[in-house]
mmCIF file of C-alpha atoms and ligand atoms in Angstrom:
data_model
loop_
_atom_site.group_PDB
_atom_site.id
_atom_site.type_symbol
_atom_site.label_atom_id
_atom_site.label_comp_id
_atom_site.label_asym_id
_atom_site.label_seq_id
_atom_site.Cartn_x
_atom_site.Cartn_y
_atom_site.Cartn_z
ATOM 1 C CA UNK A 8 0.000 0.000 0.000
ATOM 2 C CA UNK A 9 1.281 3.470 -0.901
ATOM 3 C CA UNK A 10 1.224 6.677 1.152
ATOM 4 C CA UNK A 11 -1.294 7.838 3.739
ATOM 5 C CA UNK A 12 -4.502 9.388 2.382
ATOM 6 C CA UNK A 13 -4.672 12.687 4.304
ATOM 7 C CA UNK A 14 -7.910 13.794 5.907
ATOM 8 C CA UNK A 15 -7.382 17.250 4.393
ATOM 9 C CA UNK A 16 -5.092 18.948 1.904
ATOM 10 C CA UNK A 17 -5.781 22.462 0.517
ATOM 11 C CA UNK A 18 -5.409 23.530 -3.130
ATOM 12 C CA UNK A 19 -3.181 26.605 -3.502
ATOM 13 C CA UNK A 20 -2.651 26.667 -7.256
ATOM 14 C CA UNK A 21 -4.467 29.870 -8.277
ATOM 15 C CA UNK A 22 -3.140 33.401 -7.717
ATOM 16 C CA UNK A 23 -1.918 32.610 -4.191
ATOM 17 C CA UNK A 24 1.775 32.643 -5.078
ATOM 18 C CA UNK A 25 1.531 35.801 -7.197
ATOM 19 C CA UNK A 26 -0.276 37.766 -4.468
ATOM 20 C CA UNK A 27 2.144 36.587 -1.774
ATOM 21 C CA UNK A 28 5.093 37.616 -3.934
ATOM 22 C CA UNK A 29 3.436 41.001 -4.278
ATOM 23 C CA UNK A 30 3.317 41.325 -0.460
ATOM 24 C CA UNK A 31 7.016 40.592 -0.216
ATOM 25 C CA UNK A 32 8.019 42.829 -3.119
ATOM 26 C CA UNK A 33 6.023 45.787 -1.820
ATOM 27 C CA UNK A 34 6.914 45.177 1.824
ATOM 28 C CA UNK A 35 3.207 45.142 2.816
ATOM 29 C CA UNK A 36 2.972 42.243 5.235
ATOM 30 C CA UNK A 37 1.067 43.690 8.238
ATOM 31 C CA UNK A 38 -2.673 44.254 8.604
ATOM 32 C CA UNK A 39 -2.204 47.704 7.040
ATOM 33 C CA UNK A 40 -1.585 46.193 3.590
ATOM 34 C CA UNK A 41 -4.063 46.632 0.713
ATOM 35 C CA UNK A 42 -5.182 42.998 0.361
ATOM 36 C CA UNK A 43 -7.013 43.153 3.711
ATOM 37 C CA UNK A 44 -9.533 45.732 2.469
ATOM 38 C CA UNK A 45 -9.870 43.995 -0.888
ATOM 39 C CA UNK A 46 -10.512 40.632 0.736
ATOM 40 C CA UNK A 47 -13.047 42.112 3.161
ATOM 41 C CA UNK A 48 -14.916 43.923 0.375
ATOM 42 C CA UNK A 49 -15.049 40.966 -2.022
ATOM 43 C CA UNK A 50 -15.991 38.522 0.730
ATOM 44 C CA UNK A 51 -18.808 40.741 2.018
ATOM 45 C CA UNK A 52 -20.147 41.134 -1.537
ATOM 46 C CA UNK A 53 -20.150 37.375 -2.085
ATOM 47 C CA UNK A 54 -22.371 36.807 0.950
ATOM 48 C CA UNK A 55 -24.606 39.853 0.295
ATOM 49 C CA UNK A 56 -23.408 41.798 3.324
ATOM 50 C CA UNK A 57 -22.474 45.459 3.650
ATOM 51 C CA UNK A 58 -19.433 45.029 5.897
ATOM 52 C CA UNK A 59 -16.624 42.493 6.227
ATOM 53 C CA UNK A 60 -14.131 42.593 9.104
ATOM 54 C CA UNK A 61 -11.176 40.232 8.685
ATOM 55 C CA UNK A 62 -9.705 38.734 11.859
ATOM 56 C CA UNK A 63 -6.981 36.227 12.722
ATOM 57 C CA UNK A 64 -9.244 33.134 13.112
ATOM 58 C CA UNK A 65 -12.845 31.984 13.319
ATOM 59 C CA UNK A 66 -12.764 31.492 17.078
ATOM 60 C CA UNK A 67 -12.027 35.148 17.777
ATOM 61 C CA UNK A 68 -14.588 36.137 15.144
ATOM 62 C CA UNK A 69 -17.197 34.464 17.375
ATOM 63 C CA UNK A 70 -15.778 36.118 20.465
ATOM 64 C CA UNK A 71 -15.880 39.534 18.783
ATOM 65 C CA UNK A 72 -19.453 38.949 17.595
ATOM 66 C CA UNK A 73 -20.674 38.125 21.117
ATOM 67 C CA UNK A 74 -18.924 41.175 22.615
ATOM 68 C CA UNK A 75 -20.111 43.539 19.860
ATOM 69 C CA UNK A 76 -23.707 42.524 20.561
ATOM 70 C CA UNK A 77 -23.199 43.514 24.190
ATOM 71 C CA UNK A 78 -23.825 40.014 25.518
ATOM 72 C CA UNK A 79 -22.456 39.595 29.032
ATOM 73 C CA UNK A 80 -23.176 38.738 32.647
ATOM 74 C CA UNK A 81 -26.616 37.203 33.371
ATOM 75 C CA UNK A 82 -27.381 36.806 29.661
ATOM 76 C CA UNK A 83 -28.187 33.477 28.030
ATOM 77 C CA UNK A 84 -27.423 32.358 24.492
ATOM 78 C CA UNK A 85 -29.073 29.281 22.941
ATOM 79 C CA UNK A 86 -26.676 27.141 20.891
ATOM 80 C CA UNK A 87 -26.212 23.530 19.716
ATOM 81 C CA UNK A 88 -24.653 20.869 21.971
ATOM 82 C CA UNK A 89 -23.021 19.355 18.884
ATOM 83 C CA UNK A 90 -20.406 21.872 17.706
ATOM 84 C CA UNK A 91 -16.829 23.077 18.255
ATOM 85 C CA UNK A 92 -15.818 24.547 21.606
ATOM 86 C CA UNK A 93 -15.193 27.978 20.035
ATOM 87 C CA UNK A 94 -18.970 28.618 20.100
ATOM 88 C CA UNK A 95 -19.488 27.963 23.802
ATOM 89 C CA UNK A 96 -16.124 29.535 24.707
ATOM 90 C CA UNK A 97 -17.135 32.870 23.182
ATOM 91 C CA UNK A 98 -20.303 32.939 25.302
ATOM 92 C CA UNK A 99 -18.602 31.780 28.515
ATOM 93 C CA UNK A 100 -15.679 34.220 28.145
ATOM 94 C CA UNK A 101 -18.172 37.076 27.795
ATOM 95 C CA UNK A 102 -19.586 36.043 31.184
ATOM 96 C CA UNK A 103 -22.850 34.765 29.705
ATOM 97 C CA UNK A 104 -24.436 31.326 29.884
ATOM 98 C CA UNK A 105 -24.660 28.906 26.946
ATOM 99 C CA UNK A 106 -28.004 27.043 26.848
ATOM 100 C CA UNK A 107 -27.823 23.888 24.747
ATOM 101 C CA UNK A 108 -30.188 22.146 22.363
ATOM 102 C CA UNK A 109 -29.675 18.680 20.895
ATOM 103 C CA UNK A 110 -28.844 17.814 17.297
ATOM 104 C CA UNK A 111 -31.146 16.509 14.591
ATOM 105 C CA UNK A 112 -30.221 12.846 13.957
ATOM 106 C CA UNK A 113 -30.375 13.175 10.161
ATOM 107 C CA UNK A 114 -28.897 16.618 9.348
ATOM 108 C CA UNK A 115 -26.660 16.765 12.487
ATOM 109 C CA UNK A 116 -27.624 20.444 12.788
ATOM 110 C CA UNK A 117 -29.295 21.907 15.874
ATOM 111 C CA UNK A 118 -32.888 20.737 16.288
ATOM 112 C CA UNK A 119 -34.742 24.009 15.708
ATOM 113 C CA UNK A 120 -37.852 22.573 17.375
ATOM 114 C CA UNK A 121 -36.055 22.594 20.738
ATOM 115 C CA UNK A 122 -35.188 26.283 20.704
ATOM 116 C CA UNK A 123 -38.470 27.914 21.786
ATOM 117 C CA UNK A 124 -38.753 25.853 24.993
ATOM 118 C CA UNK A 125 -35.326 27.121 26.105
ATOM 119 C CA UNK A 126 -36.131 30.828 25.860
ATOM 120 C CA UNK A 127 -36.176 32.649 29.207
ATOM 121 C CA UNK A 128 -36.326 36.359 30.119
ATOM 122 C CA UNK A 129 -32.510 36.270 30.083
ATOM 123 C CA UNK A 130 -32.124 34.922 26.552
ATOM 124 C CA UNK A 131 -30.351 37.495 24.384
ATOM 125 C CA UNK A 132 -29.353 35.556 21.276
ATOM 126 C CA UNK A 133 -29.388 32.303 19.335
ATOM 127 C CA UNK A 134 -26.021 31.117 18.057
ATOM 128 C CA UNK A 135 -26.789 29.168 14.905
ATOM 129 C CA UNK A 136 -24.072 26.796 13.670
ATOM 130 C CA UNK A 137 -24.288 25.181 10.227
ATOM 131 C CA UNK A 138 -22.710 21.745 10.608
ATOM 132 C CA UNK A 139 -20.574 19.835 8.059
ATOM 133 C CA UNK A 140 -22.217 21.038 4.830
ATOM 134 C CA UNK A 141 -25.966 21.518 5.295
ATOM 135 C CA UNK A 142 -27.487 24.771 6.579
ATOM 136 C CA UNK A 143 -29.703 24.958 9.652
ATOM 137 C CA UNK A 144 -33.386 25.544 8.852
ATOM 138 C CA UNK A 145 -33.264 29.334 9.300
ATOM 139 C CA UNK A 146 -36.896 30.352 8.673
ATOM 140 C CA UNK A 147 -38.340 29.100 11.989
ATOM 141 C CA UNK A 148 -35.334 30.444 13.907
ATOM 142 C CA UNK A 149 -35.616 33.885 12.337
ATOM 143 C CA UNK A 150 -39.312 33.901 13.226
ATOM 144 C CA UNK A 151 -38.626 32.951 16.859
ATOM 145 C CA UNK A 152 -35.861 35.556 17.085
ATOM 146 C CA UNK A 153 -38.122 38.291 15.712
ATOM 147 C CA UNK A 154 -40.980 37.289 18.016
ATOM 148 C CA UNK A 155 -38.805 37.377 21.164
ATOM 149 C CA UNK A 156 -36.438 40.203 20.179
ATOM 150 C CA UNK A 157 -33.383 37.919 20.094
ATOM 151 C CA UNK A 158 -30.174 38.483 18.140
ATOM 152 C CA UNK A 159 -28.850 35.869 15.725
ATOM 153 C CA UNK A 160 -25.150 35.018 15.675
ATOM 154 C CA UNK A 161 -24.562 32.839 12.637
ATOM 155 C CA UNK A 162 -21.500 30.574 12.654
ATOM 156 C CA UNK A 163 -20.953 29.882 8.962
ATOM 157 C CA UNK A 164 -17.351 28.704 9.468
ATOM 158 C CA UNK A 165 -18.049 25.578 7.397
ATOM 159 C CA UNK A 166 -20.409 27.182 4.890
ATOM 160 C CA UNK A 167 -18.528 29.391 2.385
ATOM 161 C CA UNK A 168 -20.437 29.134 -0.872
ATOM 162 C CA UNK A 169 -23.498 27.393 0.636
ATOM 163 C CA UNK A 170 -26.997 28.844 0.403
ATOM 164 C CA UNK A 171 -30.252 28.449 2.319
ATOM 165 C CA UNK A 172 -33.253 28.878 0.013
ATOM 166 C CA UNK A 173 -30.978 30.560 -2.562
ATOM 167 C CA UNK A 174 -29.616 33.088 -0.053
ATOM 168 C CA UNK A 175 -25.965 32.860 1.027
ATOM 169 C CA UNK A 176 -25.135 31.349 4.381
ATOM 170 C CA UNK A 177 -23.542 34.175 6.307
ATOM 171 C CA UNK A 178 -26.340 36.566 5.301
ATOM 172 C CA UNK A 179 -28.733 35.572 8.101
ATOM 173 C CA UNK A 180 -27.166 36.717 11.367
ATOM 174 C CA UNK A 181 -27.188 40.132 12.980
ATOM 175 C CA UNK A 182 -23.530 39.153 12.871
ATOM 176 C CA UNK A 183 -22.249 36.136 10.918
ATOM 177 C CA UNK A 184 -18.761 34.672 10.979
ATOM 178 C CA UNK A 185 -16.487 32.479 8.865
ATOM 179 C CA UNK A 186 -13.194 30.635 9.412
ATOM 180 C CA UNK A 187 -10.330 30.225 6.952
ATOM 181 C CA UNK A 188 -8.509 27.375 8.676
ATOM 182 C CA UNK A 189 -6.861 25.120 6.024
ATOM 183 C CA UNK A 190 -9.626 22.517 6.119
ATOM 184 C CA UNK A 191 -12.333 25.103 5.325
ATOM 185 C CA UNK A 192 -13.573 25.704 1.777
ATOM 186 C CA UNK A 193 -11.179 28.613 1.417
ATOM 187 C CA UNK A 194 -8.135 29.167 3.584
ATOM 188 C CA UNK A 195 -5.736 31.880 4.716
ATOM 189 C CA UNK A 196 -3.639 29.489 6.837
ATOM 190 C CA UNK A 197 -5.296 30.926 9.933
ATOM 191 C CA UNK A 198 -8.020 33.516 9.584
ATOM 192 C CA UNK A 199 -11.622 34.521 10.038
ATOM 193 C CA UNK A 200 -14.226 37.020 8.828
ATOM 194 C CA UNK A 201 -17.067 38.827 10.540
ATOM 195 C CA UNK A 202 -19.883 40.088 8.308
ATOM 196 C CA UNK A 203 -22.866 42.298 9.094
ATOM 197 C CA UNK A 204 -25.154 44.915 7.537
ATOM 198 C CA UNK A 205 -25.244 47.078 10.667
ATOM 199 C CA UNK A 206 -22.733 49.978 10.531
ATOM 200 C CA UNK A 207 -22.552 50.344 14.341
ATOM 201 C CA UNK A 208 -21.876 46.630 14.861
ATOM 202 C CA UNK A 209 -19.252 46.739 12.097
ATOM 203 C CA UNK A 210 -17.529 49.709 13.748
ATOM 204 C CA UNK A 211 -17.614 47.947 17.112
ATOM 205 C CA UNK A 212 -16.065 44.799 15.639
ATOM 206 C CA UNK A 213 -13.349 46.846 13.911
ATOM 207 C CA UNK A 214 -12.566 48.606 17.148
ATOM 208 C CA UNK A 215 -12.477 45.391 19.234
ATOM 209 C CA UNK A 216 -10.198 43.804 16.604
ATOM 210 C CA UNK A 217 -7.712 46.660 16.903
ATOM 211 C CA UNK A 218 -7.265 47.212 20.680
ATOM 212 C CA UNK A 219 -10.111 49.772 20.695
ATOM 213 C CA UNK A 220 -7.724 52.454 19.492
ATOM 214 C CA UNK A 221 -9.451 55.811 19.016
ATOM 215 C CA UNK A 222 -8.498 57.336 15.645
ATOM 216 C CA UNK A 223 -8.385 60.934 16.948
ATOM 217 C CA UNK A 224 -6.425 60.112 20.085
ATOM 218 C CA UNK A 225 -3.922 57.279 19.548
ATOM 219 C CA UNK A 226 -2.940 55.236 22.653
ATOM 220 C CA UNK A 227 -5.916 56.581 24.631
ATOM 221 C CA UNK A 228 -8.555 53.902 25.383
ATOM 222 C CA UNK A 229 -12.133 54.034 26.585
ATOM 223 C CA UNK A 230 -12.663 50.277 26.114
ATOM 224 C CA UNK A 231 -10.465 47.172 26.278
ATOM 225 C CA UNK A 232 -9.975 45.555 22.901
ATOM 226 C CA UNK A 233 -7.835 42.803 21.407
ATOM 227 C CA UNK A 234 -5.312 42.367 18.674
ATOM 228 C CA UNK A 235 -7.339 40.087 16.392
ATOM 229 C CA UNK A 236 -6.022 41.604 13.143
ATOM 230 C CA UNK A 237 -5.466 39.665 9.909
ATOM 231 C CA UNK A 238 -2.169 40.253 8.066
ATOM 232 C CA UNK A 239 -1.818 41.277 4.428
ATOM 233 C CA UNK A 240 -0.117 37.897 3.799
ATOM 234 C CA UNK A 241 -3.208 36.039 4.999
ATOM 235 C CA UNK A 242 -5.551 38.322 3.050
ATOM 236 C CA UNK A 243 -3.460 37.774 -0.100
ATOM 237 C CA UNK A 244 -4.055 34.045 0.231
ATOM 238 C CA UNK A 245 -7.711 34.638 1.026
ATOM 239 C CA UNK A 246 -8.329 36.800 -2.016
ATOM 240 C CA UNK A 247 -6.752 34.236 -4.348
ATOM 241 C CA UNK A 248 -8.780 31.462 -2.706
ATOM 242 C CA UNK A 249 -12.016 33.437 -2.838
ATOM 243 C CA UNK A 250 -11.599 33.908 -6.605
ATOM 244 C CA UNK A 251 -11.957 30.141 -6.895
ATOM 245 C CA UNK A 252 -14.708 29.474 -4.377
ATOM 246 C CA UNK A 253 -17.266 28.329 -6.964
ATOM 247 C CA UNK A 254 -14.775 25.833 -8.363
ATOM 248 C CA UNK A 255 -13.958 24.569 -4.850
ATOM 249 C CA UNK A 256 -17.652 23.997 -4.119
ATOM 250 C CA UNK A 257 -17.939 21.988 -7.357
ATOM 251 C CA UNK A 258 -14.990 19.856 -6.233
ATOM 252 C CA UNK A 259 -16.596 19.217 -2.838
ATOM 253 C CA UNK A 260 -19.976 18.331 -4.310
ATOM 254 C CA UNK A 261 -18.351 15.957 -6.790
ATOM 255 C CA UNK A 262 -16.451 14.353 -3.893
ATOM 256 C CA UNK A 263 -19.657 13.912 -1.905
ATOM 257 C CA UNK A 264 -21.466 12.385 -4.868
ATOM 258 C CA UNK A 265 -18.617 9.929 -5.466
ATOM 259 C CA UNK A 266 -18.575 8.811 -1.855
ATOM 260 C CA UNK A 267 -22.355 8.406 -1.996
ATOM 261 C CA UNK A 268 -22.200 6.293 -5.123
ATOM 262 C CA UNK A 269 -19.577 4.021 -3.592
ATOM 263 C CA UNK A 270 -21.057 3.761 -0.099
ATOM 264 C CA UNK A 271 -24.836 4.104 -0.254
ATOM 265 C CA UNK A 272 -25.443 0.364 -0.363
ATOM 266 C CA UNK A 273 -22.926 -0.520 2.340
ATOM 267 C CA UNK A 274 -24.802 -1.822 5.392
ATOM 268 C CA UNK A 275 -24.066 -0.194 8.732
ATOM 269 C CA UNK A 276 -23.428 3.346 7.496
ATOM 270 C CA UNK A 277 -25.522 6.465 7.869
ATOM 271 C CA UNK A 278 -24.290 8.915 5.208
ATOM 272 C CA UNK A 279 -24.760 12.688 5.054
ATOM 273 C CA UNK A 280 -28.070 13.837 3.597
ATOM 274 C CA UNK A 281 -27.405 14.957 -0.034
ATOM 275 C CA UNK A 282 -30.271 17.462 -0.078
ATOM 276 C CA UNK A 283 -32.841 19.118 2.153
ATOM 277 C CA UNK A 284 -35.846 21.222 1.057
ATOM 278 C CA UNK A 285 -33.589 24.318 1.273
ATOM 279 C CA UNK A 286 -30.086 23.278 0.229
ATOM 280 C CA UNK A 287 -27.799 20.800 -1.510
ATOM 281 C CA UNK A 288 -24.970 19.514 0.658
ATOM 282 C CA UNK A 289 -21.541 21.085 0.021
ATOM 283 C CA UNK A 290 -19.794 18.362 2.074
ATOM 284 C CA UNK A 291 -17.409 20.498 4.099
ATOM 285 C CA UNK A 292 -16.491 17.054 5.390
ATOM 286 C CA UNK A 293 -17.917 13.683 4.404
ATOM 287 C CA UNK A 294 -19.156 12.419 7.760
ATOM 288 C CA UNK A 295 -20.466 8.933 8.464
ATOM 289 C CA UNK A 296 -22.257 7.481 11.461
ATOM 290 C CA UNK A 297 -21.971 3.771 12.260
ATOM 291 C CA UNK A 298 -25.416 2.268 12.806
ATOM 292 C CA UNK A 299 -26.260 -0.181 15.588
ATOM 293 C CA UNK A 300 -25.459 -3.233 13.467
ATOM 294 C CA UNK A 301 -21.737 -2.374 13.547
ATOM 295 C CA UNK A 302 -20.322 -3.988 16.721
ATOM 296 C CA UNK A 303 -17.716 -1.264 17.378
ATOM 297 C CA UNK A 304 -17.668 2.517 17.730
ATOM 298 C CA UNK A 305 -16.100 5.358 15.722
ATOM 299 C CA UNK A 306 -12.836 5.268 17.667
ATOM 300 C CA UNK A 307 -12.234 1.616 16.765
ATOM 301 C CA UNK A 308 -13.239 2.194 13.139
ATOM 302 C CA UNK A 309 -10.819 5.115 12.909
ATOM 303 C CA UNK A 310 -7.993 2.991 14.338
ATOM 304 C CA UNK A 311 -8.719 0.248 11.815
ATOM 305 C CA UNK A 312 -8.728 2.774 8.965
ATOM 306 C CA UNK A 313 -5.526 4.358 10.264
ATOM 307 C CA UNK A 314 -3.834 0.960 10.012
ATOM 308 C CA UNK A 315 -4.914 0.943 6.339
ATOM 309 C CA UNK A 316 -3.377 4.426 5.877
ATOM 310 C CA UNK A 317 -6.654 6.333 5.764
ATOM 311 C CA UNK A 318 -6.684 9.446 7.949
ATOM 312 C CA UNK A 319 -9.960 10.339 9.617
ATOM 313 C CA UNK A 320 -11.214 12.727 12.312
ATOM 314 C CA UNK A 321 -13.796 12.161 15.017
ATOM 315 C CA UNK A 322 -17.054 14.114 15.058
ATOM 316 C CA UNK A 323 -17.441 16.980 17.552
ATOM 317 C CA UNK A 324 -17.506 16.033 21.223
ATOM 318 C CA UNK A 325 -20.668 17.514 22.769
ATOM 319 C CA UNK A 326 -20.421 20.681 24.856
ATOM 320 C CA UNK A 327 -22.286 19.219 27.857
ATOM 321 C CA UNK A 328 -19.652 16.470 28.279
ATOM 322 C CA UNK A 329 -16.633 18.814 28.302
ATOM 323 C CA UNK A 330 -14.712 18.571 31.587
ATOM 324 C CA UNK A 331 -13.693 22.219 31.338
ATOM 325 C CA UNK A 332 -17.346 23.274 31.514
ATOM 326 C CA UNK A 333 -18.150 20.868 34.352
ATOM 327 C CA UNK A 334 -15.382 22.585 36.337
ATOM 328 C CA UNK A 335 -17.330 25.812 35.799
ATOM 329 C CA UNK A 336 -20.522 24.087 37.030
ATOM 330 C CA UNK A 337 -22.047 24.222 33.559
ATOM 331 C CA UNK A 338 -24.279 21.536 31.979
ATOM 332 C CA UNK A 339 -24.042 19.151 34.950
ATOM 333 C CA UNK A 340 -26.445 16.229 34.615
ATOM 334 C CA UNK A 341 -27.623 17.394 31.200
ATOM 335 C CA UNK A 342 -28.137 14.889 28.398
ATOM 336 C CA UNK A 343 -28.423 15.309 24.657
ATOM 337 C CA UNK A 344 -28.757 11.771 23.323
ATOM 338 C CA UNK A 345 -28.362 12.595 19.625
ATOM 339 C CA UNK A 346 -25.180 14.640 20.161
ATOM 340 C CA UNK A 347 -23.832 11.842 22.393
ATOM 341 C CA UNK A 348 -24.533 9.209 19.775
ATOM 342 C CA UNK A 349 -22.969 11.284 16.996
ATOM 343 C CA UNK A 350 -19.794 11.647 19.082
ATOM 344 C CA UNK A 351 -19.710 7.904 19.848
ATOM 345 C CA UNK A 352 -20.530 6.580 16.357
ATOM 346 C CA UNK A 353 -19.539 9.418 13.974
ATOM 347 C CA UNK A 354 -16.323 10.378 12.193
ATOM 348 C CA UNK A 355 -15.330 11.810 8.857
ATOM 349 C CA UNK A 356 -13.435 10.490 5.876
ATOM 350 C CA UNK A 357 -10.690 12.262 3.878
ATOM 351 C CA UNK A 358 -12.504 15.293 2.442
ATOM 352 C CA UNK A 359 -9.853 17.780 1.278
ATOM 353 C CA UNK A 360 -9.779 19.792 -1.956
ATOM 354 C CA UNK A 361 -6.752 17.886 -3.262
ATOM 355 C CA UNK A 362 -8.337 14.436 -2.816
ATOM 356 C CA UNK A 363 -8.189 12.455 -6.084
ATOM 357 C CA UNK A 364 -10.830 10.174 -7.567
ATOM 358 C CA UNK A 365 -8.483 7.237 -7.016
ATOM 359 C CA UNK A 366 -8.072 8.121 -3.342
ATOM 360 C CA UNK A 367 -11.854 8.286 -2.913
ATOM 361 C CA UNK A 368 -12.113 4.768 -4.352
ATOM 362 C CA UNK A 369 -9.358 3.552 -2.019
ATOM 363 C CA UNK A 370 -11.070 5.082 1.010
ATOM 364 C CA UNK A 371 -14.402 3.458 0.100
ATOM 365 C CA UNK A 372 -12.740 0.063 -0.414
ATOM 366 C CA UNK A 373 -10.826 0.180 2.835
ATOM 367 C CA UNK A 374 -13.882 1.352 4.732
ATOM 368 C CA UNK A 375 -15.868 -1.632 3.471
ATOM 369 C CA UNK A 376 -12.954 -3.904 4.368
ATOM 370 C CA UNK A 377 -12.986 -2.864 8.030
ATOM 371 C CA UNK A 378 -16.761 -3.218 8.384
ATOM 372 C CA UNK A 379 -16.974 -6.935 7.515
HETATM 373 C C1 LIG B 8 -13.516 25.838 12.247
HETATM 374 C C2 LIG B 8 -14.681 26.290 13.016
HETATM 375 C C3 LIG B 8 -14.594 27.355 13.944
HETATM 376 C C4 LIG B 8 -13.297 27.936 14.407
HETATM 377 O O1 LIG B 8 -12.527 28.515 13.446
HETATM 378 P P1 LIG B 8 -10.941 28.657 13.669
HETATM 379 O O2 LIG B 8 -10.539 29.522 12.519
HETATM 380 O O3 LIG B 8 -10.345 27.292 13.610
HETATM 381 O O4 LIG B 8 -10.709 29.323 14.971
HETATM 382 C C5 LIG B 8 -15.761 27.796 14.548
HETATM 383 N N1 LIG B 8 -16.948 27.217 14.283
HETATM 384 C C6 LIG B 8 -17.063 26.176 13.438
HETATM 385 C C7 LIG B 8 -18.412 25.583 13.195
HETATM 386 C C8 LIG B 8 -15.942 25.672 12.793
HETATM 387 O O5 LIG B 8 -16.060 24.612 11.970
#
């Protein structure tokens, strides 16, 4: 058997090199360089938003969004149990309380039917997270938010190029965010983007990103900010990647369709849903869940695949089972059976942009080999 099939590998064969060379030749490498504004403007346009604020990763984009909305002590934010820790961390660090809802067993997104019952007088926002390639059903959430005067924070970190009912993901939140980590649909190495239509929120995010400097009075501060700035080098990569987003989405959809064709008749596997009434999957990752007939869990399956040189990653580990939150007396005794099952039985296959057709066939073959 030849080399390891990596779980992710980005494609950097557009204008990336040319734009990076331009940074070096002009000496513009900091956040003051011209690519940052260009990347922000083009990105915001692509998701139908007025303002884009580039930051150094998706995690701090979430943190900035929560702070800009003024969420803090005694406030509650409803969010999915099945997601990355960045979501809950942003709420906890702001001094607010994350309130969890379970996942839908078929889409793996938050179960929107569980949101209303969790609203209290303290609820300030719903943090919506689109998981793995399919958007959350936004219409009922937007209705609930409007009815109760709640803000929407939309985590579209896995959703560049995806739409919900023909509208871009990232266009639904009071503030929406993206990540450009190398396994995302477009990458800047490390990076993130905040988008909004509200000029005051945009100004607040810009200020928080840049230490809350005051333009008229440098080094004089009325608020405490952060250095969350994106460099010109990162934005150069981002711009070149963004030029090819449509092509990247085609690659991902073709990958998903190939995996489906090869795996849909294999017993013991729950595959991602190819379509919902409001979107076609863009397969940020090709996740699978082992059904009850498989006598071992995801961890064992991943070890077996690793021995056959197929890299995989586990699904998210639910927020209510995180020791760090138990130490803070959060989520004790809470149970979200779908999120727990997804963590126990779910993992994802190699899903990167550079994955070849041959590698997809090899992954499918080796996966079937470990299941018998
Ligand atoms: C990747 C990701 C993030 C975090 O982004 P980073 O750039 O890695 O900090 C946040 N939310 C979701 C849903 C993600 O997939």
